[in-house]
PDB file of C-alpha atoms in Angstrom:
ATOM      1  CA  MET A   7     -31.639  -5.930  -2.576  1.00  0.00           C
ATOM      2  CA  THR A   8     -28.145  -6.512  -3.898  1.00  0.00           C
ATOM      3  CA  HIS A   9     -24.948  -5.551  -2.165  1.00  0.00           C
ATOM      4  CA  HIS A  10     -22.057  -4.492  -4.309  1.00  0.00           C
ATOM      5  CA  GLN A  11     -18.838  -5.237  -2.496  1.00  0.00           C
ATOM      6  CA  GLN A  12     -16.286  -2.596  -3.313  1.00  0.00           C
ATOM      7  CA  SER A  13     -12.826  -3.747  -4.290  1.00  0.00           C
ATOM      8  CA  ALA A  14      -9.936  -2.731  -2.058  1.00  0.00           C
ATOM      9  CA  PHE A  15      -8.182  -1.273  -5.108  1.00  0.00           C
ATOM     10  CA  THR A  16      -9.081   0.970  -8.012  1.00  0.00           C
ATOM     11  CA  VAL A  17      -6.664   1.511 -10.875  1.00  0.00           C
ATOM     12  CA  ALA A  18      -7.053   4.175 -13.534  1.00  0.00           C
ATOM     13  CA  CYS A  19      -5.426   5.254 -16.752  1.00  0.00           C
ATOM     14  CA  GLN A  20      -5.794   9.002 -16.851  1.00  0.00           C
ATOM     15  CA  GLU A  21      -5.057   9.128 -20.588  1.00  0.00           C
ATOM     16  CA  CYS A  22      -7.800   6.625 -21.529  1.00  0.00           C
ATOM     17  CA  SER A  23     -10.269   7.412 -18.721  1.00  0.00           C
ATOM     18  CA  VAL A  24     -10.348   3.682 -17.960  1.00  0.00           C
ATOM     19  CA  ASP A  25     -10.936   2.447 -14.419  1.00  0.00           C
ATOM     20  CA  MET A  26     -10.678  -1.070 -13.048  1.00  0.00           C
ATOM     21  CA  GLU A  27     -11.421  -2.594  -9.655  1.00  0.00           C
ATOM     22  CA  PRO A  28      -9.157  -5.634  -9.406  1.00  0.00           C
ATOM     23  CA  ASP A  29      -9.962  -8.440  -6.959  1.00  0.00           C
ATOM     24  CA  SER A  30      -6.428  -8.653  -5.607  1.00  0.00           C
ATOM     25  CA  ALA A  31      -3.338  -6.507  -5.261  1.00  0.00           C
ATOM     26  CA  ASN A  32      -1.415  -8.389  -7.921  1.00  0.00           C
ATOM     27  CA  GLU A  33      -4.273  -7.944 -10.404  1.00  0.00           C
ATOM     28  CA  VAL A  34      -3.290  -4.263 -10.254  1.00  0.00           C
ATOM     29  CA  VAL A  35       0.053  -5.271 -11.725  1.00  0.00           C
ATOM     30  CA  ASP A  36      -1.574  -7.606 -14.267  1.00  0.00           C
ATOM     31  CA  PHE A  37      -3.859  -4.758 -15.401  1.00  0.00           C
ATOM     32  CA  TYR A  38      -0.881  -2.400 -15.710  1.00  0.00           C
ATOM     33  CA  ARG A  39       1.066  -4.903 -17.818  1.00  0.00           C
ATOM     34  CA  ARG A  40      -1.866  -5.554 -20.188  1.00  0.00           C
ATOM     35  CA  HIS A  41      -2.741  -1.879 -20.470  1.00  0.00           C
ATOM     36  CA  ARG A  42       0.866  -0.829 -20.998  1.00  0.00           C
ATOM     37  CA  ARG A  43       1.350  -3.480 -23.699  1.00  0.00           C
ATOM     38  CA  GLN A  44      -1.822  -2.399 -25.546  1.00  0.00           C
ATOM     39  CA  THR A  45      -1.649   1.387 -25.140  1.00  0.00           C
ATOM     40  CA  GLY A  46       1.807   2.313 -23.886  1.00  0.00           C
ATOM     41  CA  HIS A  47       0.196   4.169 -20.957  1.00  0.00           C
ATOM     42  CA  ASP A  48       0.992   4.009 -17.265  1.00  0.00           C
ATOM     43  CA  VAL A  49      -1.738   3.587 -14.628  1.00  0.00           C
ATOM     44  CA  VAL A  50      -2.203   4.919 -11.110  1.00  0.00           C
ATOM     45  CA  LEU A  51      -3.854   3.475  -8.043  1.00  0.00           C
ATOM     46  CA  THR A  52      -6.738   5.796  -7.189  1.00  0.00           C
ATOM     47  CA  ARG A  53      -7.804   3.751  -4.162  1.00  0.00           C
ATOM     48  CA  ALA A  54      -5.855   1.279  -2.058  1.00  0.00           C
ATOM     49  CA  ASP A  55      -7.551   0.165   1.130  1.00  0.00           C
ATOM     50  CA  LEU A  56      -4.727  -1.631   2.866  1.00  0.00           C
ATOM     51  CA  GLU A  57      -5.587  -3.566   6.017  1.00  0.00           C
ATOM     52  CA  PHE A  58      -2.650  -1.994   7.813  1.00  0.00           C
ATOM     53  CA  GLU A  59      -0.765   1.260   8.112  1.00  0.00           C
ATOM     54  CA  PRO A  60       1.806   1.260   5.288  1.00  0.00           C
ATOM     55  CA  PRO A  61       5.499   1.731   6.106  1.00  0.00           C
ATOM     56  CA  THR A  62       6.672   5.330   6.123  1.00  0.00           C
ATOM     57  CA  ALA A  63      10.170   4.745   4.744  1.00  0.00           C
ATOM     58  CA  ASP A  64      11.015   6.392   1.433  1.00  0.00           C
ATOM     59  CA  ASP A  65      13.330   3.818  -0.087  1.00  0.00           C
ATOM     60  CA  LEU A  66      11.907   0.745  -1.773  1.00  0.00           C
ATOM     61  CA  VAL A  67      14.105  -1.853  -0.054  1.00  0.00           C
ATOM     62  CA  THR A  68      13.122  -0.632   3.415  1.00  0.00           C
ATOM     63  CA  VAL A  69       9.450  -0.559   2.441  1.00  0.00           C
ATOM     64  CA  ILE A  70       9.611  -4.166   1.225  1.00  0.00           C
ATOM     65  CA  ALA A  71      11.615  -5.276   4.277  1.00  0.00           C
ATOM     66  CA  ASP A  72       8.964  -3.698   6.538  1.00  0.00           C
ATOM     67  CA  LEU A  73       6.123  -5.354   4.593  1.00  0.00           C
ATOM     68  CA  GLU A  74       7.772  -8.790   4.787  1.00  0.00           C
ATOM     69  CA  ASN A  75       6.612  -9.050   8.404  1.00  0.00           C
ATOM     70  CA  ARG A  76       3.041  -9.307   7.087  1.00  0.00           C
ATOM     71  CA  TYR A  77       3.539 -11.832   4.278  1.00  0.00           C
ATOM     72  CA  GLU A  78       5.019 -15.297   4.090  1.00  0.00           C
ATOM     73  CA  ASN A  79       7.177 -16.089   1.102  1.00  0.00           C
ATOM     74  CA  GLY A  80       7.344 -12.567  -0.315  1.00  0.00           C
ATOM     75  CA  VAL A  81       5.333  -9.363  -0.529  1.00  0.00           C
ATOM     76  CA  PRO A  82       2.875  -9.198  -3.445  1.00  0.00           C
ATOM     77  CA  ILE A  83       4.131  -6.622  -5.953  1.00  0.00           C
ATOM     78  CA  GLY A  84       0.642  -5.086  -5.988  1.00  0.00           C
ATOM     79  CA  ILE A  85       0.963  -4.320  -2.266  1.00  0.00           C
ATOM     80  CA  VAL A  86       4.322  -2.674  -2.937  1.00  0.00           C
ATOM     81  CA  ALA A  87       2.679  -0.630  -5.722  1.00  0.00           C
ATOM     82  CA  ALA A  88      -0.158   0.362  -3.371  1.00  0.00           C
ATOM     83  CA  THR A  89       2.321   1.425  -0.707  1.00  0.00           C
ATOM     84  CA  MET A  90       4.419   3.406  -3.171  1.00  0.00           C
ATOM     85  CA  SER A  91       1.291   5.078  -4.590  1.00  0.00           C
ATOM     86  CA  GLU A  92       0.992   6.778  -1.174  1.00  0.00           C
ATOM     87  CA  ARG A  93       4.276   8.490  -2.095  1.00  0.00           C
ATOM     88  CA  GLY A  94       3.040   9.564  -5.537  1.00  0.00           C
ATOM     89  CA  PHE A  95       4.487   6.726  -7.616  1.00  0.00           C
ATOM     90  CA  SER A  96       2.441   5.298 -10.488  1.00  0.00           C
ATOM     91  CA  VAL A  97       2.341   1.527 -10.965  1.00  0.00           C
ATOM     92  CA  GLY A  98       4.803   1.772 -13.861  1.00  0.00           C
ATOM     93  CA  GLU A  99       7.197   3.952 -11.879  1.00  0.00           C
ATOM     94  CA  THR A 100       7.101   1.452  -9.012  1.00  0.00           C
ATOM     95  CA  LEU A 101       7.794  -1.497 -11.338  1.00  0.00           C
ATOM     96  CA  ASP A 102      10.670   0.429 -12.956  1.00  0.00           C
ATOM     97  CA  GLU A 103      12.127   1.134  -9.506  1.00  0.00           C
ATOM     98  CA  ILE A 104      11.719  -2.526  -8.522  1.00  0.00           C
ATOM     99  CA  TYR A 105      13.596  -3.556 -11.674  1.00  0.00           C
ATOM    100  CA  GLU A 106      16.443  -1.105 -10.953  1.00  0.00           C
ATOM    101  CA  VAL A 107      16.787  -2.234  -7.336  1.00  0.00           C
ATOM    102  CA  ARG A 108      16.596  -5.925  -8.289  1.00  0.00           C
ATOM    103  CA  MET A 109      19.531  -5.376 -10.657  1.00  0.00           C
ATOM    104  CA  THR A 110      21.606  -4.247  -7.661  1.00  0.00           C
ATOM    105  CA  GLY A 111      20.881  -7.571  -5.926  1.00  0.00           C
ATOM    106  CA  ALA A 112      19.048  -6.002  -2.978  1.00  0.00           C
ATOM    107  CA  LEU A 113      15.741  -7.754  -3.809  1.00  0.00           C
ATOM    108  CA  TYR A 114      14.732 -11.198  -4.971  1.00  0.00           C
ATOM    109  CA  GLU A 115      11.522 -12.865  -6.069  1.00  0.00           C
ATOM    110  CA  PRO A 116      10.796 -15.931  -3.888  1.00  0.00           C
ATOM    111  CA  ARG A 117       7.802 -16.695  -6.141  1.00  0.00           C
ATOM    112  CA  ASP A 118       6.173 -15.012  -9.114  1.00  0.00           C
ATOM    113  CA  ASP A 119       5.232 -11.378  -8.491  1.00  0.00           C
ATOM    114  CA  HIS A 120       6.308 -11.462  -4.844  1.00  0.00           C
ATOM    115  CA  LEU A 121       9.363  -9.658  -3.487  1.00  0.00           C
ATOM    116  CA  ALA A 122      11.718 -10.026  -0.555  1.00  0.00           C
ATOM    117  CA  ALA A 123      14.755  -8.025   0.534  1.00  0.00           C
ATOM    118  CA  PHE A 124      18.186  -9.520   1.198  1.00  0.00           C
TER     119      PHE A 124
END
């Protein structure tokens, strides 16, 4: 008897009917980037089993600041995308918002694909 361990995340492109179960939160972002580059489509998280109750704030900086208590050296962008998906944001919309907020200087990237708030 085999046991299939279900991934904590499922990402889907509704235009292509493609689903993926990444092994980690940041693989959600990697999948989005590859898929966007190849097709021009956005993707959505259809399942995100976070091990905690996500922050309830609406603005991105507050969400990231709240999540920083759980992660050393930055919050994985995939976790931010999973949290924002609870508010109806696609992965692409979340990354666009991250870019806009980073340009204001309110966020920085302590290491690749991890975010922290000033």
